[in-house]
Each structure stands twice: as C-alpha cells, then as structure tokens.
C-alpha cells in the first residue's frame, strides 16, 4: 500500500537539501502543477489516445503528483482525507443509477 506521508517526506527531503522551499509558496506550487500538467498533455499532442511514450508519461505524471503533494502539504491538507471527501461528494453528484455509461456533468443528469 502506498504511504503518502512517506512520499511527501521524501519529496521534502529532496527539496530541503537544495534549499528550494523558499520558492514553494502555494501560488508557485499551483503554477508549477499546471505547467507540469501541460507537459503531460503535450505527450499526447498529435498522437492517438494511448500513444504517448510510457517512460515520458511516467516522468511527467510523477512531476504532477509531486507538486500536488507539496501543495497539499503546504496547505496542511490530509491527502487521504481530501480525496475521501471528494469521492463522497462525487458519489452524491454522480449516483450510479444516473451516471453509469454517460459522460454528462452532474447538472445534466
């Protein structure tokens, strides 16, 4: 099982050894997250749905996840809790009997 706290500690240890925390305010972490997500998207540009290079995909996805974890940590969020809360909300907004097999938004169901 994935230990989120361990991963966050490893990321922060890497960051702190380089004295990069000074650059990791919430705004800049969110900007970096968006930029990395764009780099992830770029891997699919002009390709079929599943044709991105898997090694590059892993690297860019790791960047996205690391910045997301750093931002959650910066805000003092419990990653497990915020995901569980969001899943509860999604279950309410997208009940299986209405959402199964459709890509409609919750307000269109």
mmCIF file of C-alpha atoms in Angstrom, residues 36-45 47-65:
data_model
loop_
_atom_site.group_PDB
_atom_site.id
_atom_site.type_symbol
_atom_site.label_atom_id
_atom_site.label_comp_id
_atom_site.label_asym_id
_atom_site.label_seq_id
_atom_site.Cartn_x
_atom_site.Cartn_y
_atom_site.Cartn_z
ATOM 1 C CA UNK A 36 3.688 20.067 -15.411
ATOM 2 C CA UNK A 37 0.114 19.052 -16.294
ATOM 3 C CA UNK A 38 0.560 20.892 -19.602
ATOM 4 C CA UNK A 39 3.793 18.995 -20.220
ATOM 5 C CA UNK A 40 1.844 15.806 -19.547
ATOM 6 C CA UNK A 41 -0.753 16.858 -22.130
ATOM 7 C CA UNK A 42 1.962 17.648 -24.645
ATOM 8 C CA UNK A 43 2.923 13.972 -24.706
ATOM 9 C CA UNK A 44 -0.456 13.215 -26.317
ATOM 10 C CA UNK A 45 -0.380 16.054 -28.845
ATOM 11 C CA UNK A 47 -0.981 11.166 -31.261
ATOM 12 C CA UNK A 48 -3.636 8.532 -30.778
ATOM 13 C CA UNK A 49 -5.381 8.231 -27.403
ATOM 14 C CA UNK A 50 -2.906 5.747 -25.935
ATOM 15 C CA UNK A 51 0.211 6.516 -27.980
ATOM 16 C CA UNK A 52 2.211 8.658 -25.547
ATOM 17 C CA UNK A 53 5.694 7.407 -24.716
ATOM 18 C CA UNK A 54 5.230 5.443 -21.447
ATOM 19 C CA UNK A 55 8.600 6.467 -19.972
ATOM 20 C CA UNK A 56 7.990 10.160 -20.610
ATOM 21 C CA UNK A 57 4.425 9.754 -19.346
ATOM 22 C CA UNK A 58 5.668 8.272 -16.060
ATOM 23 C CA UNK A 59 8.123 11.134 -15.576
ATOM 24 C CA UNK A 60 5.608 13.903 -16.256
ATOM 25 C CA UNK A 61 2.915 12.224 -14.160
ATOM 26 C CA UNK A 62 5.397 11.937 -11.289
ATOM 27 C CA UNK A 63 6.092 15.685 -11.557
ATOM 28 C CA UNK A 64 2.352 16.440 -11.431
ATOM 29 C CA UNK A 65 1.856 14.195 -8.414
#
